[in-house]
């Protein structure tokens, strides 16, 4: 392999920590930054150090936040009696953009995955139980991903909530809008058929 | 748009300077770095600052280099009488990996593009003319991309070399190995047909 010097190769290697970036893309990004966009590179290095230094997790909902309590948790206008539980911070953004939900969130940062050593503690379940025990929450909305692990995590949490007599709901499964019936997978179609709604 | 705080948004914005990264990928990369791979993020920020600070261009061939003369230009084992002219540093790597070429390189860092304000000066043509005038170069190999701009740049440089009686060659055009004739574009096929070689 033709060498370009250790600093360039470190940068190529370091860029591969980004999701979806392989050796070729990392090399292309390195040349782009060093040949054509050094200002952008400076800004990126600065933004990255700043974010890594100052962005922590919200103490209450565990979303990424620069303050101890995130903007949503410290917003008195939001309902305190609804709690929507999601896997990732990006799910919070998606729900905020798509719905009029004005309650609280709780971010698990993953799903139960015993094989990878991810158990209830890593997902902040003890903290979630504390929230349940404060008795302000009247409804738990489970919005985990519709995967095997997401469903298992949702099932686990729903049991915890039901033990404390908190009603639990889950996002509706069914045919996505704009889809064609022919191309919907059979699991979804069977779910949508058995869960048909009267009109 | 749901807000996550200025530092996170700066990072999302800064990541968009990478080629091929749009708003969704930038958001995904940000969450990945902050949630799952802070060590990788630290390494990236450091590698990026280090590279931006220390990586310059080789004084002779204009490739990215940490030293005034790059590894290839300061290698006495390489032939001094051949000069291969390419558009990008990655082209040098590709040629080094694929061929046994052991001569010098010259990196244009682009191609002539008057509409974008890229003229001969931006491509280091004055520096290239100095090299030609030193009379050590006995063969110029043009390896610009086979695009309209690349061919125009090659034509421009070949005239400069021929004015100084330096023989010029260009990478052979034709059917790529492993391709199927049926799927080769007509321009390439016509080129390969008229440039047929006797066996």
CSV table of C-alpha atoms in Angstrom, one decimal:
chain,number,residue,atom,x,y,z
A,1,UNK,CA,0.0,0.0,0.0
A,2,UNK,CA,1.4,3.3,-1.0
A,3,UNK,CA,2.0,5.5,2.0
A,4,UNK,CA,0.9,9.0,2.5
A,5,UNK,CA,2.4,9.6,6.0
A,6,UNK,CA,1.1,8.7,9.4
A,7,UNK,CA,-1.1,11.7,10.1
A,8,UNK,CA,-3.1,11.2,6.9
A,9,UNK,CA,-3.5,7.5,7.7
A,10,UNK,CA,-4.6,8.2,11.2
A,11,UNK,CA,-7.3,10.5,9.9
A,12,UNK,CA,-8.4,7.9,7.4
A,13,UNK,CA,-8.5,5.3,10.2
A,14,UNK,CA,-10.3,7.7,12.6
A,15,UNK,CA,-13.0,8.5,10.1
A,16,UNK,CA,-14.0,4.9,10.0
A,17,UNK,CA,-15.6,5.2,13.4
A,18,UNK,CA,-18.4,7.0,11.7
A,19,UNK,CA,-21.4,4.7,10.9
A,20,UNK,CA,-21.5,3.6,7.2
A,21,UNK,CA,-18.0,4.8,6.4
A,22,UNK,CA,-15.6,2.1,5.0
A,23,UNK,CA,-12.0,2.5,3.9
A,24,UNK,CA,-12.7,4.0,0.5
A,25,UNK,CA,-15.2,6.6,1.8
A,26,UNK,CA,-12.8,7.5,4.7
A,27,UNK,CA,-10.0,8.0,2.1
A,28,UNK,CA,-12.3,10.2,0.0
A,29,UNK,CA,-13.4,12.2,3.0
A,30,UNK,CA,-9.8,12.7,4.1
A,31,UNK,CA,-8.7,14.0,0.6
A,32,UNK,CA,-11.8,16.2,0.4
A,33,UNK,CA,-11.1,17.8,3.8
A,34,UNK,CA,-7.4,18.3,3.2
A,35,UNK,CA,-7.5,19.4,-0.4
A,36,UNK,CA,-10.8,21.3,-0.7
A,37,UNK,CA,-12.3,22.1,2.6
A,38,UNK,CA,-9.9,22.8,5.4
A,39,UNK,CA,-12.2,25.4,6.9
A,40,UNK,CA,-14.9,22.8,7.1
A,41,UNK,CA,-12.5,20.4,8.7
A,42,UNK,CA,-11.5,23.0,11.3
A,43,UNK,CA,-15.1,23.6,12.1
A,44,UNK,CA,-15.8,19.8,12.4
A,45,UNK,CA,-12.8,19.2,14.7
A,46,UNK,CA,-14.0,22.1,16.9
A,47,UNK,CA,-17.7,21.1,16.9
A,48,UNK,CA,-16.8,17.6,17.7
A,49,UNK,CA,-14.5,18.5,20.7
A,50,UNK,CA,-17.1,20.9,22.0
A,51,UNK,CA,-19.9,18.4,21.7
A,52,UNK,CA,-18.0,15.6,23.3
A,53,UNK,CA,-17.0,17.9,26.2
A,54,UNK,CA,-20.3,19.5,26.9
A,55,UNK,CA,-23.0,17.1,25.8
A,56,UNK,CA,-24.1,14.7,28.6
A,57,UNK,CA,-27.4,12.9,29.1
A,58,UNK,CA,-30.5,14.5,30.7
A,59,UNK,CA,-30.8,13.3,34.3
A,60,UNK,CA,-34.5,12.6,33.9
A,61,UNK,CA,-35.1,11.3,30.3
A,62,UNK,CA,-31.6,10.3,29.4
A,63,UNK,CA,-31.7,12.1,26.0
A,64,UNK,CA,-28.5,13.8,24.9
A,65,UNK,CA,-28.4,17.3,26.4
A,66,UNK,CA,-26.0,20.1,27.3
A,67,UNK,CA,-27.8,20.9,30.5
A,68,UNK,CA,-28.7,18.6,33.5
A,69,UNK,CA,-32.3,18.7,32.5
A,70,UNK,CA,-33.1,18.7,28.8
A,71,UNK,CA,-35.3,21.4,27.1
A,72,UNK,CA,-38.3,19.1,27.2
A,73,UNK,CA,-37.9,17.9,30.8
A,74,UNK,CA,-37.6,21.5,32.0
A,75,UNK,CA,-40.5,22.7,30.0
A,76,UNK,CA,-43.4,23.4,32.4
A,77,UNK,CA,-45.9,23.6,29.5
A,78,UNK,CA,-45.6,19.8,28.8
A,79,UNK,CA,-47.8,17.2,30.5
A,80,UNK,CA,-46.2,15.4,33.3
A,81,UNK,CA,-48.6,12.4,33.4
A,82,UNK,CA,-47.7,10.8,30.0
A,83,UNK,CA,-44.4,9.0,29.4
A,84,UNK,CA,-43.3,7.9,26.0
A,85,UNK,CA,-40.5,5.3,26.0
A,86,UNK,CA,-38.2,5.2,23.0
A,87,UNK,CA,-34.9,3.4,22.1
A,88,UNK,CA,-32.9,6.3,20.6
A,89,UNK,CA,-32.7,10.1,20.8
A,90,UNK,CA,-33.5,10.2,17.1
A,91,UNK,CA,-36.9,8.6,17.9
A,92,UNK,CA,-37.7,11.5,20.1
A,93,UNK,CA,-37.0,13.9,17.3
A,94,UNK,CA,-39.1,11.8,14.9
A,95,UNK,CA,-42.1,11.8,17.3
A,96,UNK,CA,-41.8,15.5,18.0
A,97,UNK,CA,-41.8,16.3,14.3
A,98,UNK,CA,-44.7,13.9,13.4
A,99,UNK,CA,-47.1,14.2,16.3
A,100,UNK,CA,-48.7,16.7,18.7
A,101,UNK,CA,-47.5,14.7,21.7
A,102,UNK,CA,-46.7,17.1,24.6
A,103,UNK,CA,-45.7,14.7,27.4
A,104,UNK,CA,-42.5,13.4,28.8
A,105,UNK,CA,-40.0,11.0,27.2
A,106,UNK,CA,-37.6,8.3,28.4
A,107,UNK,CA,-34.7,7.2,26.2
A,108,UNK,CA,-33.4,3.7,26.7
A,109,UNK,CA,-30.4,4.1,24.4
A,110,UNK,CA,-30.8,0.7,23.0
A,111,UNK,CA,-32.9,-2.5,23.6
A,112,UNK,CA,-32.5,-5.6,25.8
A,113,UNK,CA,-29.8,-7.8,24.2
A,114,UNK,CA,-28.4,-10.3,26.7
A,115,UNK,CA,-26.0,-11.7,24.2
A,116,UNK,CA,-24.3,-8.3,23.8
A,117,UNK,CA,-24.4,-7.8,27.6
A,118,UNK,CA,-27.1,-5.1,27.4
A,119,UNK,CA,-29.4,-5.7,30.4
A,120,UNK,CA,-31.9,-3.6,32.3
A,121,UNK,CA,-29.2,-1.6,34.0
A,122,UNK,CA,-27.7,-0.4,30.8
A,123,UNK,CA,-31.1,0.8,29.6
A,124,UNK,CA,-31.7,2.8,32.8
A,125,UNK,CA,-34.6,0.6,33.9
A,126,UNK,CA,-33.9,1.3,37.7
A,127,UNK,CA,-34.3,5.0,36.9
A,128,UNK,CA,-37.5,4.2,35.0
A,129,UNK,CA,-38.8,2.3,38.0
A,130,UNK,CA,-38.1,5.3,40.2
A,131,UNK,CA,-40.1,7.4,37.7
A,132,UNK,CA,-43.0,4.9,37.9
A,133,UNK,CA,-42.9,4.9,41.7
A,134,UNK,CA,-43.3,8.7,41.8
A,135,UNK,CA,-46.9,8.1,40.8
A,136,UNK,CA,-47.1,11.2,38.6
A,137,UNK,CA,-47.3,9.0,35.4
A,138,UNK,CA,-50.8,8.0,34.3
A,139,UNK,CA,-50.0,6.6,30.9
A,140,UNK,CA,-46.9,4.8,29.5
A,141,UNK,CA,-46.6,4.9,25.7
A,142,UNK,CA,-44.2,2.3,24.3
A,143,UNK,CA,-42.5,3.4,21.1
A,144,UNK,CA,-39.7,0.9,20.8
A,145,UNK,CA,-38.8,-0.4,17.3
A,146,UNK,CA,-41.0,-3.2,15.9
A,147,UNK,CA,-38.1,-5.7,16.0
A,148,UNK,CA,-37.8,-8.8,18.1
A,149,UNK,CA,-35.5,-7.0,20.6
A,150,UNK,CA,-37.6,-3.9,20.6
A,151,UNK,CA,-40.8,-5.9,21.3
A,152,UNK,CA,-39.1,-7.9,24.0
A,153,UNK,CA,-37.9,-4.7,25.7
A,154,UNK,CA,-41.5,-3.3,25.4
A,155,UNK,CA,-42.9,-6.4,26.9
A,156,UNK,CA,-40.5,-6.2,29.8
A,157,UNK,CA,-41.3,-2.6,30.5
A,158,UNK,CA,-45.0,-3.1,30.2
A,159,UNK,CA,-44.9,-5.7,32.9
A,160,UNK,CA,-43.1,-3.3,35.2
A,161,UNK,CA,-45.7,-0.6,34.6
A,162,UNK,CA,-48.7,-3.0,35.0
A,163,UNK,CA,-47.3,-4.2,38.3
A,164,UNK,CA,-47.7,-0.6,39.4
A,165,UNK,CA,-51.2,-0.3,37.8
A,166,UNK,CA,-50.1,2.2,35.2
A,167,UNK,CA,-51.9,1.8,31.9
A,168,UNK,CA,-49.6,1.0,29.0
A,169,UNK,CA,-50.2,1.5,25.3
A,170,UNK,CA,-48.0,0.8,22.3
A,171,UNK,CA,-47.8,2.4,18.8
A,172,UNK,CA,-50.3,0.9,16.4
A,173,UNK,CA,-48.8,-1.7,13.9
A,174,UNK,CA,-50.3,-1.9,10.4
A,175,UNK,CA,-49.9,-1.0,6.8
A,176,UNK,CA,-47.8,2.2,6.3
A,177,UNK,CA,-49.5,5.0,4.5
A,178,UNK,CA,-48.7,5.3,0.9
A,179,UNK,CA,-47.7,1.7,0.7
A,180,UNK,CA,-49.0,-0.9,-1.7
A,181,UNK,CA,-50.7,-4.0,-0.2
A,182,UNK,CA,-48.9,-6.2,-2.6
A,183,UNK,CA,-45.5,-5.1,-1.3
A,184,UNK,CA,-46.3,-5.2,2.5
A,185,UNK,CA,-44.5,-8.0,4.2
A,186,UNK,CA,-46.7,-10.9,5.4
A,187,UNK,CA,-46.1,-10.3,9.1
A,188,UNK,CA,-47.3,-6.7,8.9
A,189,UNK,CA,-50.3,-7.7,6.7
A,190,UNK,CA,-51.4,-10.5,9.0
A,191,UNK,CA,-51.1,-8.0,12.0
A,192,UNK,CA,-53.1,-5.3,10.1
A,193,UNK,CA,-55.8,-7.9,9.1
A,194,UNK,CA,-56.3,-9.3,12.6
A,195,UNK,CA,-56.2,-5.8,14.1
A,196,UNK,CA,-58.7,-4.3,11.6
A,197,UNK,CA,-60.6,-1.2,12.8
A,198,UNK,CA,-64.3,-0.6,12.2
A,199,UNK,CA,-65.1,2.5,10.2
B,1,UNK,CA,-37.9,21.1,14.3
B,2,UNK,CA,-37.3,19.7,17.7
B,3,UNK,CA,-34.2,21.1,19.3
B,4,UNK,CA,-31.4,19.2,20.9
B,5,UNK,CA,-29.2,22.2,21.9
B,6,UNK,CA,-26.8,24.3,20.0
B,7,UNK,CA,-23.6,22.1,20.4
B,8,UNK,CA,-25.3,19.0,19.0
B,9,UNK,CA,-26.8,21.0,16.1
B,10,UNK,CA,-23.4,22.5,15.4
B,11,UNK,CA,-21.9,19.0,15.2
B,12,UNK,CA,-24.7,17.8,12.8
B,13,UNK,CA,-24.1,20.9,10.6
B,14,UNK,CA,-20.3,20.5,10.7
B,15,UNK,CA,-20.5,16.8,9.7
B,16,UNK,CA,-22.3,17.9,6.5
B,17,UNK,CA,-19.0,19.2,5.1
B,18,UNK,CA,-18.0,15.5,4.5
B,19,UNK,CA,-18.7,14.4,0.9
B,20,UNK,CA,-21.8,12.3,0.6
B,21,UNK,CA,-23.2,13.2,4.0
B,22,UNK,CA,-26.7,14.7,4.1
B,23,UNK,CA,-28.8,15.9,7.0
B,24,UNK,CA,-30.0,12.4,8.0
B,25,UNK,CA,-26.6,10.8,7.9
B,26,UNK,CA,-25.1,13.7,9.8
B,27,UNK,CA,-27.7,13.3,12.5
B,28,UNK,CA,-27.1,9.5,12.6
B,29,UNK,CA,-23.3,10.0,12.9
B,30,UNK,CA,-23.8,12.6,15.7
B,31,UNK,CA,-25.9,10.2,17.7
B,32,UNK,CA,-23.6,7.4,17.1
B,33,UNK,CA,-20.5,9.4,18.2
B,34,UNK,CA,-22.2,10.8,21.3
B,35,UNK,CA,-24.1,7.7,22.4
B,36,UNK,CA,-21.9,4.9,21.4
B,37,UNK,CA,-18.4,5.8,20.5
B,38,UNK,CA,-17.1,8.8,22.4
B,39,UNK,CA,-13.6,7.4,22.3
B,40,UNK,CA,-13.8,7.2,18.5
B,41,UNK,CA,-15.1,10.8,18.4
B,42,UNK,CA,-12.1,12.0,20.6
B,43,UNK,CA,-9.7,10.2,18.3
B,44,UNK,CA,-11.4,11.7,15.2
B,45,UNK,CA,-11.2,15.2,16.6
B,46,UNK,CA,-7.6,14.8,17.5
B,47,UNK,CA,-6.6,13.1,14.1
B,48,UNK,CA,-8.4,15.9,12.2
B,49,UNK,CA,-6.7,18.8,14.1
B,50,UNK,CA,-3.3,17.1,13.8
B,51,UNK,CA,-3.7,16.4,10.1
B,52,UNK,CA,-5.0,19.9,9.3
B,53,UNK,CA,-2.1,21.4,11.2
B,54,UNK,CA,0.7,19.3,9.8
B,55,UNK,CA,-0.3,18.1,6.4
B,56,UNK,CA,0.8,20.4,3.6
B,57,UNK,CA,1.5,19.8,0.0
B,58,UNK,CA,4.8,18.4,-1.3
B,59,UNK,CA,6.8,21.3,-2.8
B,60,UNK,CA,7.6,19.3,-5.9
B,61,UNK,CA,4.7,17.1,-6.8
B,62,UNK,CA,1.9,18.8,-4.8
B,63,UNK,CA,0.6,15.6,-3.2
B,64,UNK,CA,-0.5,15.8,0.4
B,65,UNK,CA,2.5,15.4,2.6
B,66,UNK,CA,3.7,16.0,6.1
B,67,UNK,CA,7.2,16.9,5.0
B,68,UNK,CA,8.3,19.6,2.4
B,69,UNK,CA,9.2,16.8,0.0
B,70,UNK,CA,6.9,13.7,0.0
B,71,UNK,CA,8.2,10.2,0.4
B,72,UNK,CA,8.2,9.5,-3.3
B,73,UNK,CA,9.9,12.8,-4.3
B,74,UNK,CA,12.7,12.2,-1.7
B,75,UNK,CA,13.2,8.6,-2.8
B,76,UNK,CA,16.5,8.3,-4.7
B,77,UNK,CA,15.5,4.8,-6.0
B,78,UNK,CA,12.8,6.3,-8.2
B,79,UNK,CA,13.5,7.3,-11.8
B,80,UNK,CA,13.7,11.1,-12.3
B,81,UNK,CA,13.1,11.1,-16.0
B,82,UNK,CA,9.5,10.0,-16.0
B,83,UNK,CA,6.6,12.3,-14.8
B,84,UNK,CA,3.1,11.0,-14.4
B,85,UNK,CA,0.5,13.8,-14.2
B,86,UNK,CA,-2.8,13.0,-12.3
B,87,UNK,CA,-5.7,15.0,-11.0
B,88,UNK,CA,-6.0,13.8,-7.4
B,89,UNK,CA,-3.8,12.3,-4.7
B,90,UNK,CA,-6.0,9.2,-4.7
B,91,UNK,CA,-5.0,8.7,-8.4
B,92,UNK,CA,-1.3,8.4,-7.2
B,93,UNK,CA,-2.3,5.7,-4.7
B,94,UNK,CA,-4.3,3.9,-7.4
B,95,UNK,CA,-1.4,3.9,-9.8
B,96,UNK,CA,1.1,2.9,-7.1
B,97,UNK,CA,-1.1,-0.1,-6.2
B,98,UNK,CA,-1.9,-1.2,-9.7
B,99,UNK,CA,1.4,-0.7,-11.6
B,100,UNK,CA,5.1,-1.0,-11.3
B,101,UNK,CA,5.7,2.6,-12.2
B,102,UNK,CA,8.7,4.0,-10.4
B,103,UNK,CA,8.9,7.5,-11.7
B,104,UNK,CA,7.8,10.9,-10.4
B,105,UNK,CA,4.3,12.3,-10.1
B,106,UNK,CA,2.7,15.7,-10.4
B,107,UNK,CA,-0.7,16.2,-8.8
B,108,UNK,CA,-2.9,18.9,-10.4
B,109,UNK,CA,-5.5,18.9,-7.6
B,110,UNK,CA,-8.3,19.2,-10.1
B,111,UNK,CA,-8.8,19.9,-13.8
B,112,UNK,CA,-9.2,23.1,-15.9
B,113,UNK,CA,-12.7,24.4,-15.3
B,114,UNK,CA,-12.9,28.1,-16.4
B,115,UNK,CA,-16.5,28.4,-15.3
B,116,UNK,CA,-15.5,27.5,-11.7
B,117,UNK,CA,-12.6,29.9,-11.9
B,118,UNK,CA,-10.0,27.0,-12.0
B,119,UNK,CA,-7.3,28.1,-14.4
B,120,UNK,CA,-3.7,27.0,-15.0
B,121,UNK,CA,-2.4,28.7,-11.9
B,122,UNK,CA,-4.7,26.8,-9.5
B,123,UNK,CA,-3.5,23.6,-11.0
B,124,UNK,CA,0.2,24.5,-10.5
B,125,UNK,CA,0.9,24.7,-14.2
B,126,UNK,CA,3.7,27.4,-13.7
B,127,UNK,CA,5.4,24.9,-11.3
B,128,UNK,CA,5.0,22.2,-13.9
B,129,UNK,CA,6.6,24.4,-16.6
B,130,UNK,CA,9.5,24.9,-14.3
B,131,UNK,CA,9.9,21.1,-14.0
B,132,UNK,CA,9.7,20.8,-17.8
B,133,UNK,CA,12.4,23.5,-18.1
B,134,UNK,CA,14.8,21.6,-15.8
B,135,UNK,CA,15.3,19.2,-18.7
B,136,UNK,CA,15.5,16.1,-16.5
B,137,UNK,CA,12.1,14.8,-17.7
B,138,UNK,CA,12.3,12.6,-20.8
B,139,UNK,CA,8.6,11.3,-20.7
B,140,UNK,CA,5.4,12.8,-19.6
B,141,UNK,CA,2.6,10.3,-18.9
B,142,UNK,CA,-0.9,11.9,-18.7
B,143,UNK,CA,-3.2,10.1,-16.4
B,144,UNK,CA,-6.1,12.6,-16.0
B,145,UNK,CA,-9.6,11.3,-15.8
B,146,UNK,CA,-11.3,10.4,-19.2
B,147,UNK,CA,-13.9,13.2,-18.8
B,148,UNK,CA,-14.3,16.2,-21.0
B,149,UNK,CA,-12.5,18.4,-18.5
B,150,UNK,CA,-9.8,15.8,-17.8
B,151,UNK,CA,-9.1,15.4,-21.6
B,152,UNK,CA,-9.0,19.2,-22.1
B,153,UNK,CA,-6.5,19.5,-19.2
B,154,UNK,CA,-4.4,16.7,-20.7
B,155,UNK,CA,-4.5,18.4,-24.1
B,156,UNK,CA,-3.4,21.7,-22.6
B,157,UNK,CA,-0.4,20.0,-20.8
B,158,UNK,CA,0.6,17.9,-23.8
B,159,UNK,CA,1.0,21.1,-25.8
B,160,UNK,CA,3.2,22.6,-23.1
B,161,UNK,CA,5.4,19.5,-23.1
B,162,UNK,CA,5.6,19.2,-26.9
B,163,UNK,CA,6.7,22.8,-27.2
B,164,UNK,CA,9.7,21.7,-25.1
B,165,UNK,CA,10.2,18.5,-27.2
B,166,UNK,CA,9.3,16.2,-24.3
B,167,UNK,CA,7.5,13.0,-25.5
B,168,UNK,CA,4.0,12.7,-24.1
B,169,UNK,CA,1.9,9.6,-23.6
B,170,UNK,CA,-1.6,9.0,-22.2
B,171,UNK,CA,-3.2,6.0,-20.5
B,172,UNK,CA,-4.8,3.7,-23.0
B,173,UNK,CA,-8.5,4.0,-23.5
B,174,UNK,CA,-10.5,0.9,-24.3
B,175,UNK,CA,-12.7,-1.9,-22.9
B,176,UNK,CA,-12.2,-2.5,-19.2
B,177,UNK,CA,-11.1,-6.0,-18.2
B,178,UNK,CA,-13.9,-8.2,-17.0
B,179,UNK,CA,-16.5,-6.1,-18.7
B,180,UNK,CA,-19.1,-7.3,-21.2
B,181,UNK,CA,-19.0,-5.8,-24.7
B,182,UNK,CA,-22.8,-5.4,-24.6
B,183,UNK,CA,-22.7,-3.1,-21.6
B,184,UNK,CA,-19.7,-1.0,-22.7
B,185,UNK,CA,-20.8,2.6,-23.6
B,186,UNK,CA,-20.7,3.4,-27.3
B,187,UNK,CA,-18.0,6.1,-26.9
B,188,UNK,CA,-15.6,3.6,-25.3
B,189,UNK,CA,-16.5,0.9,-27.8
B,190,UNK,CA,-15.8,3.2,-30.8
B,191,UNK,CA,-12.5,4.3,-29.2
B,192,UNK,CA,-11.5,0.6,-28.6
B,193,UNK,CA,-12.5,-0.4,-32.1
B,194,UNK,CA,-10.5,2.4,-33.9
B,195,UNK,CA,-7.6,1.9,-31.6
B,196,UNK,CA,-7.5,-1.9,-32.1
B,197,UNK,CA,-4.1,-3.5,-31.5
B,198,UNK,CA,-2.6,-6.3,-33.6
B,199,UNK,CA,-1.9,-9.5,-31.8
